[in-house]
mmCIF file of C-alpha atoms in Angstrom:
data_model
loop_
_atom_site.group_PDB
_atom_site.id
_atom_site.type_symbol
_atom_site.label_atom_id
_atom_site.label_comp_id
_atom_site.label_asym_id
_atom_site.label_seq_id
_atom_site.Cartn_x
_atom_site.Cartn_y
_atom_site.Cartn_z
ATOM 1 C CA MET A 1013 -10.499 -19.105 -2.152
ATOM 2 C CA SER A 1014 -9.348 -20.081 1.331
ATOM 3 C CA LEU A 1015 -11.352 -19.395 5.350
ATOM 4 C CA LEU A 1016 -8.448 -16.615 5.477
ATOM 5 C CA ASP A 1017 -9.805 -14.936 2.487
ATOM 6 C CA ILE A 1018 -13.233 -15.592 3.419
ATOM 7 C CA SER A 1019 -12.294 -13.161 6.273
ATOM 8 C CA ALA A 1020 -10.800 -10.872 4.703
ATOM 9 C CA ILE A 1021 -13.766 -9.863 2.815
ATOM 10 C CA GLY A 1022 -16.392 -9.795 4.840
ATOM 11 C CA LEU A 1023 -14.829 -8.635 8.441
ATOM 12 C CA GLN A 1024 -11.851 -6.164 7.132
ATOM 13 C CA ILE A 1025 -14.319 -5.283 3.802
ATOM 14 C CA GLY A 1026 -17.562 -5.590 3.789
ATOM 15 C CA LEU A 1027 -18.329 -5.330 7.710
ATOM 16 C CA PRO A 1028 -16.868 -1.571 7.318
ATOM 17 C CA LEU A 1029 -17.887 -0.731 4.411
ATOM 18 C CA ILE A 1030 -21.999 -1.389 5.504
ATOM 19 C CA LEU A 1031 -21.282 0.014 8.998
ATOM 20 C CA LEU A 1032 -20.058 3.373 6.879
ATOM 21 C CA THR A 1033 -22.787 3.552 4.794
ATOM 22 C CA TRP A 1034 -25.370 2.312 7.268
ATOM 23 C CA LEU A 1035 -24.156 5.434 9.594
ATOM 24 C CA ALA A 1036 -24.098 7.755 6.446
ATOM 25 C CA LEU A 1037 -27.667 7.389 4.611
ATOM 26 C CA ARG A 1038 -30.027 5.878 7.381
ATOM 27 C CA PRO A 1039 -28.426 7.134 10.983
ATOM 28 C CA LEU A 1040 -30.358 6.549 13.898
ATOM 29 C CA SER A 1041 -33.193 8.760 13.638
ATOM 30 C CA SER A 1042 -32.824 10.460 17.494
ATOM 31 C CA ARG A 1043 -30.232 11.904 19.135
ATOM 32 C CA LEU A 1044 -29.217 9.177 22.045
ATOM 33 C CA GLY A 1045 -30.031 6.787 18.814
ATOM 34 C CA PHE A 1046 -27.454 8.597 16.514
ATOM 35 C CA LEU A 1047 -25.092 8.571 19.527
ATOM 36 C CA ALA A 1048 -25.382 5.474 20.077
ATOM 37 C CA HIS A 1049 -25.443 4.041 16.506
ATOM 38 C CA ALA A 1050 -22.046 6.322 16.333
ATOM 39 C CA LEU A 1051 -20.718 4.830 18.667
ATOM 40 C CA PHE A 1052 -20.833 1.424 18.498
ATOM 41 C CA THR A 1053 -19.774 2.048 14.167
ATOM 42 C CA GLY A 1054 -16.591 3.637 15.512
ATOM 43 C CA LEU A 1055 -15.798 1.329 18.175
ATOM 44 C CA VAL A 1056 -16.381 -1.296 15.575
ATOM 45 C CA LEU A 1057 -13.916 -0.064 13.449
ATOM 46 C CA LEU A 1058 -11.804 0.969 16.387
ATOM 47 C CA SER A 1059 -11.645 -3.275 17.353
ATOM 48 C CA LEU A 1060 -10.905 -3.770 13.776
ATOM 49 C CA LEU A 1061 -7.732 -1.774 14.065
ATOM 50 C CA THR A 1062 -5.907 -2.858 17.208
ATOM 51 C CA VAL A 1063 -6.651 -6.869 16.806
ATOM 52 C CA SER A 1064 -6.880 -8.143 13.119
ATOM 53 C CA LEU A 1065 -3.947 -8.376 11.160
ATOM 54 C CA TRP A 1066 -4.200 -5.243 8.340
ATOM 55 C CA MET A 1067 -1.847 -7.837 5.295
ATOM 56 C CA ILE A 1068 -4.476 -7.898 2.471
ATOM 57 C CA PRO A 1069 -6.239 -4.701 2.735
ATOM 58 C CA PRO A 1070 -2.586 -3.182 3.905
ATOM 59 C CA TRP A 1071 -2.314 -2.171 7.290
ATOM 60 C CA TRP A 1072 -3.729 1.845 6.508
ATOM 61 C CA THR A 1073 -6.826 0.854 5.346
ATOM 62 C CA PRO A 1074 -8.468 0.578 9.456
ATOM 63 C CA TYR A 1075 -7.323 4.747 9.783
ATOM 64 C CA LEU A 1076 -8.974 5.093 5.661
ATOM 65 C CA TYR A 1077 -12.775 3.610 7.455
ATOM 66 C CA LEU A 1078 -12.260 5.872 10.727
ATOM 67 C CA ALA A 1079 -10.977 8.903 8.880
ATOM 68 C CA LEU A 1080 -14.870 8.081 6.543
ATOM 69 C CA TRP A 1081 -16.047 7.489 10.576
ATOM 70 C CA LEU A 1082 -14.378 11.209 11.341
ATOM 71 C CA GLY A 1083 -16.074 12.705 7.795
ATOM 72 C CA ILE A 1084 -19.678 10.872 8.584
ATOM 73 C CA MET A 1085 -19.932 12.806 12.020
ATOM 74 C CA ILE A 1086 -19.181 15.686 10.506
ATOM 75 C CA TRP A 1087 -21.339 15.724 7.914
ATOM 76 C CA ARG A 1088 -24.215 14.082 10.104
ATOM 77 C CA ALA A 1089 -23.814 15.239 13.972
ATOM 78 C CA PRO A 1090 -25.006 18.966 13.599
ATOM 79 C CA GLY A 1091 -28.283 18.087 11.630
ATOM 80 C CA ARG A 1092 -29.116 15.496 13.843
ATOM 81 C CA PHE A 1093 -28.297 16.960 17.346
ATOM 82 C CA ARG A 1094 -30.243 20.513 15.917
ATOM 83 C CA ARG A 1095 -33.308 18.904 14.669
ATOM 84 C CA GLY A 1096 -33.912 15.695 16.173
ATOM 85 C CA PRO A 1097 -36.178 14.387 18.766
ATOM 86 C CA LEU A 1098 -33.705 13.392 22.164
ATOM 87 C CA LEU A 1099 -35.154 10.107 22.422
ATOM 88 C CA PRO A 1100 -36.457 7.381 20.484
ATOM 89 C CA GLY A 1101 -40.169 7.828 19.641
ATOM 90 C CA SER A 1102 -41.172 3.946 20.229
ATOM 91 C CA VAL A 1103 -40.500 0.885 21.929
ATOM 92 C CA SER A 1104 -38.683 -0.571 18.692
ATOM 93 C CA ASN A 1105 -36.693 2.228 17.966
ATOM 94 C CA TRP A 1106 -35.756 1.816 21.846
ATOM 95 C CA MET A 1107 -35.193 -1.449 20.869
ATOM 96 C CA VAL A 1108 -32.591 -1.049 18.195
ATOM 97 C CA VAL A 1109 -30.854 1.542 20.061
ATOM 98 C CA ALA A 1110 -30.336 -0.882 23.566
ATOM 99 C CA LEU A 1111 -28.787 -3.592 20.785
ATOM 100 C CA PHE A 1112 -26.311 -1.109 19.487
ATOM 101 C CA SER A 1113 -24.929 0.099 23.086
ATOM 102 C CA GLY A 1114 -24.936 -3.783 23.421
ATOM 103 C CA LEU A 1115 -23.140 -4.331 20.812
ATOM 104 C CA GLY A 1116 -20.676 -1.279 21.699
ATOM 105 C CA ILE A 1117 -19.376 -2.911 24.400
ATOM 106 C CA LEU A 1118 -18.776 -5.186 22.947
ATOM 107 C CA ALA A 1119 -16.729 -3.894 20.613
ATOM 108 C CA ALA A 1120 -15.288 -2.223 23.214
ATOM 109 C CA ARG A 1121 -13.767 -5.032 24.396
ATOM 110 C CA PRO A 1122 -10.957 -6.589 22.039
ATOM 111 C CA VAL A 1123 -9.939 -2.848 21.432
ATOM 112 C CA ILE A 1124 -8.829 -3.040 25.499
ATOM 113 C CA GLN A 1125 -7.313 -6.800 25.243
ATOM 114 C CA GLY A 1126 -5.758 -5.608 22.481
ATOM 115 C CA MET A 1127 -4.148 -2.165 23.668
ATOM 116 C CA GLN A 1128 -3.178 -3.981 26.974
ATOM 117 C CA GLY A 1129 -1.252 -6.225 24.804
ATOM 118 C CA ARG A 1130 0.911 -3.299 23.859
ATOM 119 C CA ALA A 1131 2.813 -3.155 27.096
ATOM 120 C CA LEU A 1132 5.688 -5.673 28.128
ATOM 121 C CA PRO A 1133 3.881 -7.718 31.766
ATOM 122 C CA SER A 1134 6.903 -6.102 34.147
ATOM 123 C CA GLU A 1135 6.840 -9.673 35.878
ATOM 124 C CA ARG A 1136 7.962 -11.350 32.766
ATOM 125 C CA THR A 1137 11.534 -12.222 31.372
ATOM 126 C CA THR A 1138 12.165 -10.419 28.290
ATOM 127 C CA ILE A 1139 15.604 -10.913 25.920
ATOM 128 C CA ASP A 1140 16.836 -8.289 23.887
ATOM 129 C CA ILE A 1141 18.374 -9.156 20.719
ATOM 130 C CA ALA A 1142 19.145 -7.748 17.214
ATOM 131 C CA PHE A 1143 16.457 -7.926 14.603
ATOM 132 C CA PRO A 1144 17.096 -10.307 12.251
ATOM 133 C CA MET A 1145 17.143 -9.704 8.400
ATOM 134 C CA GLY A 1146 18.249 -6.784 6.430
ATOM 135 C CA PRO A 1147 17.043 -3.070 5.551
ATOM 136 C CA GLY A 1148 13.202 -2.220 4.439
ATOM 137 C CA ILE A 1149 9.685 -2.132 5.985
ATOM 138 C CA TYR A 1150 8.174 -5.484 8.029
ATOM 139 C CA LEU A 1151 5.122 -5.887 9.166
ATOM 140 C CA VAL A 1152 4.508 -7.687 12.373
ATOM 141 C CA ALA A 1153 2.159 -10.298 11.943
ATOM 142 C CA ASN A 1154 1.670 -11.621 15.535
ATOM 143 C CA GLY A 1155 3.836 -10.127 18.410
ATOM 144 C CA GLY A 1156 2.357 -8.630 21.617
ATOM 145 C CA ALA A 1157 1.458 -9.570 25.360
ATOM 146 C CA THR A 1158 -2.264 -11.113 24.747
ATOM 147 C CA SER A 1159 -4.314 -13.207 22.686
ATOM 148 C CA ALA A 1160 -5.640 -11.036 20.954
ATOM 149 C CA VAL A 1161 -3.033 -9.328 19.046
ATOM 150 C CA ASN A 1162 -0.751 -12.937 19.478
ATOM 151 C CA GLY A 1163 -2.138 -15.894 18.040
ATOM 152 C CA HIS A 1164 1.031 -18.010 19.259
ATOM 153 C CA PHE A 1165 -0.574 -17.915 22.649
ATOM 154 C CA LEU A 1166 -2.546 -20.759 21.985
ATOM 155 C CA THR A 1167 0.382 -22.898 22.666
ATOM 156 C CA LEU A 1168 0.931 -21.052 26.350
ATOM 157 C CA HIS A 1169 -1.565 -23.774 28.261
ATOM 158 C CA PRO A 1170 -1.377 -26.602 26.662
ATOM 159 C CA ASN A 1171 -4.632 -29.104 25.686
ATOM 160 C CA THR A 1172 -2.728 -31.305 23.772
ATOM 161 C CA GLU A 1173 0.769 -33.304 23.605
ATOM 162 C CA ARG A 1174 1.497 -31.536 19.783
ATOM 163 C CA GLN A 1175 0.338 -27.627 21.827
ATOM 164 C CA ALA A 1176 3.144 -28.924 24.731
ATOM 165 C CA ALA A 1177 5.919 -29.735 22.182
ATOM 166 C CA TYR A 1178 5.679 -26.184 20.919
ATOM 167 C CA ARG A 1179 4.976 -24.196 24.488
ATOM 168 C CA GLY A 1180 8.371 -22.353 24.601
ATOM 169 C CA GLN A 1181 6.874 -20.282 20.771
ATOM 170 C CA SER A 1182 3.854 -19.133 23.145
ATOM 171 C CA TYR A 1183 5.862 -15.215 23.017
ATOM 172 C CA ALA A 1184 6.712 -15.795 19.516
ATOM 173 C CA VAL A 1185 6.774 -13.183 16.316
ATOM 174 C CA ASP A 1186 5.585 -13.296 13.134
ATOM 175 C CA LEU A 1187 6.746 -11.157 10.316
ATOM 176 C CA ILE A 1188 6.274 -10.485 7.167
ATOM 177 C CA LYS A 1189 8.172 -7.325 4.546
ATOM 178 C CA ILE A 1190 6.085 -5.082 3.046
ATOM 179 C CA ASP A 1191 6.663 -2.222 0.377
ATOM 180 C CA GLU A 1192 5.726 1.944 0.661
ATOM 181 C CA TRP A 1193 2.703 0.968 -0.164
ATOM 182 C CA GLY A 1194 1.460 -2.016 2.999
ATOM 183 C CA LEU A 1195 1.896 -4.321 0.076
ATOM 184 C CA ARG A 1196 3.301 -7.625 0.998
ATOM 185 C CA ALA A 1197 3.026 -8.980 -2.534
ATOM 186 C CA PRO A 1198 1.134 -8.508 -6.155
ATOM 187 C CA GLY A 1199 -2.107 -9.926 -5.995
ATOM 188 C CA TRP A 1200 -4.542 -10.433 -3.664
ATOM 189 C CA ARG A 1201 -2.702 -13.410 -2.392
ATOM 190 C CA PRO A 1202 -0.353 -15.182 -4.961
ATOM 191 C CA THR A 1203 0.125 -18.918 -4.785
ATOM 192 C CA ASP A 1204 3.638 -19.159 -5.862
ATOM 193 C CA PRO A 1205 5.753 -18.562 -2.536
ATOM 194 C CA ALA A 1206 8.496 -16.795 -4.302
ATOM 195 C CA ALA A 1207 5.719 -13.624 -5.008
ATOM 196 C CA TYR A 1208 6.211 -12.093 -2.021
ATOM 197 C CA ARG A 1209 8.758 -9.393 -1.157
ATOM 198 C CA ILE A 1210 10.242 -11.418 2.487
ATOM 199 C CA PHE A 1211 11.095 -14.971 0.226
ATOM 200 C CA GLY A 1212 14.608 -15.498 -0.275
ATOM 201 C CA GLU A 1213 15.490 -12.602 1.800
ATOM 202 C CA PRO A 1214 18.461 -12.948 4.290
ATOM 203 C CA VAL A 1215 17.961 -13.724 7.812
ATOM 204 C CA TYR A 1216 20.876 -13.326 10.565
ATOM 205 C CA ALA A 1217 21.275 -14.457 13.694
ATOM 206 C CA PRO A 1218 20.620 -11.955 16.170
ATOM 207 C CA CYS A 1219 22.765 -12.830 19.140
ATOM 208 C CA ARG A 1220 25.925 -14.734 20.011
ATOM 209 C CA GLY A 1221 25.878 -18.320 20.312
ATOM 210 C CA ILE A 1222 25.791 -21.963 18.924
ATOM 211 C CA VAL A 1223 23.457 -23.648 16.707
ATOM 212 C CA ILE A 1224 22.000 -26.768 18.958
ATOM 213 C CA ALA A 1225 19.331 -27.541 16.136
ATOM 214 C CA SER A 1226 18.908 -26.992 12.217
ATOM 215 C CA ASP A 1227 17.108 -28.469 9.682
ATOM 216 C CA ASP A 1228 16.780 -27.670 5.781
ATOM 217 C CA GLY A 1229 15.386 -30.248 3.797
ATOM 218 C CA MET A 1230 11.245 -29.320 3.388
ATOM 219 C CA PRO A 1231 9.605 -27.826 0.954
ATOM 220 C CA ASP A 1232 7.986 -24.415 0.854
ATOM 221 C CA MET A 1233 4.371 -25.124 0.804
ATOM 222 C CA VAL A 1234 1.715 -23.331 -2.653
ATOM 223 C CA VAL A 1235 0.145 -20.324 -0.397
ATOM 224 C CA PRO A 1236 -2.538 -21.123 1.489
ATOM 225 C CA THR A 1237 -1.470 -24.947 2.648
ATOM 226 C CA THR A 1238 1.161 -25.493 5.484
ATOM 227 C CA ASP A 1239 2.681 -28.797 6.097
ATOM 228 C CA THR A 1240 1.677 -29.558 9.647
ATOM 229 C CA SER A 1241 4.464 -32.650 9.667
ATOM 230 C CA ARG A 1242 6.771 -30.542 11.015
ATOM 231 C CA LEU A 1243 5.451 -26.921 12.019
ATOM 232 C CA GLU A 1244 8.846 -24.920 12.535
ATOM 233 C CA GLY A 1245 10.276 -26.230 8.821
ATOM 234 C CA ASN A 1246 13.812 -25.457 7.855
ATOM 235 C CA HIS A 1247 15.248 -23.489 10.732
ATOM 236 C CA VAL A 1248 17.774 -22.988 13.539
ATOM 237 C CA LEU A 1249 17.597 -22.541 17.031
ATOM 238 C CA ILE A 1250 20.766 -21.007 18.671
ATOM 239 C CA GLN A 1251 21.044 -21.381 22.103
ATOM 240 C CA CYS A 1252 22.347 -17.505 23.179
ATOM 241 C CA ASP A 1253 23.803 -17.553 27.011
ATOM 242 C CA ASP A 1254 20.543 -19.394 29.152
ATOM 243 C CA TYR A 1255 18.250 -18.538 26.703
ATOM 244 C CA ALA A 1256 17.526 -20.179 23.124
ATOM 245 C CA VAL A 1257 16.131 -18.253 19.538
ATOM 246 C CA LEU A 1258 14.140 -19.840 17.058
ATOM 247 C CA LEU A 1259 14.480 -18.723 13.261
ATOM 248 C CA ALA A 1260 11.824 -20.476 11.396
ATOM 249 C CA HIS A 1261 10.454 -21.260 7.940
ATOM 250 C CA PHE A 1262 13.685 -20.914 6.193
ATOM 251 C CA ARG A 1263 13.403 -21.121 2.414
ATOM 252 C CA LEU A 1264 14.443 -24.691 1.013
ATOM 253 C CA GLY A 1265 18.816 -25.264 0.243
ATOM 254 C CA SER A 1266 19.412 -22.034 2.731
ATOM 255 C CA VAL A 1267 20.579 -23.028 5.838
ATOM 256 C CA SER A 1268 23.846 -21.806 6.286
ATOM 257 C CA VAL A 1269 24.914 -23.051 9.730
ATOM 258 C CA SER A 1270 25.137 -26.702 10.976
ATOM 259 C CA PRO A 1271 24.498 -28.093 14.967
ATOM 260 C CA GLY A 1272 28.054 -26.873 16.826
ATOM 261 C CA ASP A 1273 28.804 -24.276 14.842
ATOM 262 C CA GLN A 1274 29.619 -21.056 16.389
ATOM 263 C CA VAL A 1275 27.666 -17.998 14.975
ATOM 264 C CA THR A 1276 27.554 -14.389 15.861
ATOM 265 C CA VAL A 1277 25.498 -11.318 15.613
ATOM 266 C CA GLY A 1278 25.049 -10.591 11.801
ATOM 267 C CA GLN A 1279 26.221 -14.056 10.820
ATOM 268 C CA HIS A 1280 23.864 -15.164 7.483
ATOM 269 C CA VAL A 1281 22.184 -18.539 9.096
ATOM 270 C CA GLY A 1282 19.603 -19.121 6.145
ATOM 271 C CA ASP A 1283 16.957 -17.241 3.836
ATOM 272 C CA ALA A 1284 13.221 -16.537 4.642
ATOM 273 C CA GLY A 1285 10.683 -19.190 2.944
ATOM 274 C CA ASN A 1286 7.282 -21.128 3.490
ATOM 275 C CA SER A 1287 8.331 -24.191 4.538
ATOM 276 C CA GLY A 1288 6.543 -25.348 7.530
ATOM 277 C CA GLN A 1289 2.995 -24.617 9.532
ATOM 278 C CA SER A 1290 3.130 -21.096 7.434
ATOM 279 C CA THR A 1291 0.176 -20.159 5.278
ATOM 280 C CA GLU A 1292 2.537 -17.714 3.339
ATOM 281 C CA PRO A 1293 5.823 -16.623 3.301
ATOM 282 C CA HIS A 1294 7.166 -15.512 6.378
ATOM 283 C CA LEU A 1295 10.090 -15.505 9.552
ATOM 284 C CA HIS A 1296 8.716 -16.585 13.040
ATOM 285 C CA VAL A 1297 10.911 -15.735 15.914
ATOM 286 C CA HIS A 1298 10.747 -17.365 19.313
ATOM 287 C CA VAL A 1299 12.598 -16.558 22.638
ATOM 288 C CA GLN A 1300 12.390 -19.713 24.984
ATOM 289 C CA ARG A 1301 14.702 -21.349 28.085
ATOM 290 C CA LEU A 1302 15.834 -24.727 26.871
ATOM 291 C CA PRO A 1303 14.069 -27.621 28.422
ATOM 292 C CA GLY A 1304 15.338 -30.060 31.276
ATOM 293 C CA SER A 1305 14.033 -32.730 29.366
ATOM 294 C CA GLY A 1306 11.107 -33.540 26.545
ATOM 295 C CA PRO A 1307 11.162 -31.965 22.700
ATOM 296 C CA LEU A 1308 13.450 -29.044 21.785
ATOM 297 C CA LEU A 1309 10.932 -25.977 22.049
ATOM 298 C CA SER A 1310 8.664 -27.147 24.846
ATOM 299 C CA GLY A 1311 10.877 -24.319 27.171
ATOM 300 C CA GLU A 1312 9.909 -21.624 29.109
ATOM 301 C CA PRO A 1313 8.454 -18.984 26.456
ATOM 302 C CA LEU A 1314 10.281 -15.535 27.312
ATOM 303 C CA PHE A 1315 9.319 -11.867 25.198
ATOM 304 C CA LEU A 1316 11.746 -10.181 23.146
ATOM 305 C CA THR A 1317 12.008 -7.339 21.995
ATOM 306 C CA PHE A 1318 14.167 -5.623 18.695
ATOM 307 C CA ASP A 1319 17.012 -2.771 19.672
ATOM 308 C CA GLY A 1320 14.607 -2.781 22.065
ATOM 309 C CA ARG A 1321 11.145 -2.020 20.640
ATOM 310 C CA PHE A 1322 8.444 -4.810 21.601
ATOM 311 C CA PRO A 1323 6.663 -5.937 18.537
ATOM 312 C CA VAL A 1324 3.101 -5.860 18.330
ATOM 313 C CA ARG A 1325 0.603 -6.815 16.067
ATOM 314 C CA ASN A 1326 0.070 -4.211 12.940
ATOM 315 C CA ASP A 1327 3.596 -2.319 13.719
ATOM 316 C CA ARG A 1328 5.628 -1.349 10.958
ATOM 317 C CA LEU A 1329 9.650 -1.928 11.717
ATOM 318 C CA VAL A 1330 11.640 0.651 9.004
ATOM 319 C CA ILE A 1331 14.935 -1.176 8.823
ATOM 320 C CA GLU A 1332 17.974 1.395 7.783
ATOM 321 C CA THR A 1333 20.547 -1.721 8.338
ATOM 322 C CA ALA A 1334 21.481 -5.054 8.577
ATOM 323 C CA PRO A 1335 22.458 -6.398 11.852
ATOM 324 C CA THR A 1336 25.897 -5.724 12.587
ATOM 325 C CA ALA A 1337 28.350 -8.581 12.699
ATOM 326 C CA THR A 1338 30.301 -9.126 15.118
ATOM 327 C CA THR A 1339 33.325 -11.317 16.078
ATOM 328 C CA PRO A 1340 33.641 -14.816 17.911
#
């Protein structure tokens, strides 16, 4: 079992169920205590909804937790506020109330950071591109304007040469494909990348431009192992006007364009896969300026929108058609 699995079980299943069971069966007896207990539990659940990545369990799970929280409140609150004492009756009870209040304040912080990440910074340049995949439902695994909802921010202020070489991906978006139940693969975490719904799905050029780099020789990794020798794996880098778009982690042998090729919106460029530093199949998309010197992916990162929509972690994008192909 990987660290990702342990994290999902602990934070997304164990913690919510423990907190909900505690609130339902053993809530604090005073009215002030019950209020602190309930608010703390609700804020923890809301913070998990806001910043945690819901792939396994699926995206609707935190909404179920919040519905259970609301049901417990409807069940428990009337009795507590009618019969319970107003204030805690002992020093130890006061300490528990203070603890819940403090932890509730801490839980509110990621909620605020997550909500801030949903808004595009007005002072930043944003590039609008076509959605690069065909019909289906897609979950945004990473995306947004703060590190709370977008893990790519790690390279925005690089601490190492390796991070600096990939600074252009700091505002990137990761996409996975899910079914109508929110599942991206059968089972918990299949090791075969072909088991994932996005694997092998065609990827299309999201803008008109010239291919300036590509790679098609890296293997698709067994989930959840990664290849850190070249983070982007099989990929295509397209120069479009004064910016460049990287599409990464393609399936081995699927890249259909080469450096120097002119591409148009909607042209097939490869298939989604699991090459490079990818814990499971997904499509990585980022927009950047090309650097004056140094590694190609070290340029200034730019925020992106898909057909006018800013993608943020756990957003679901319902795509009806593939991007419309245009002529050169």
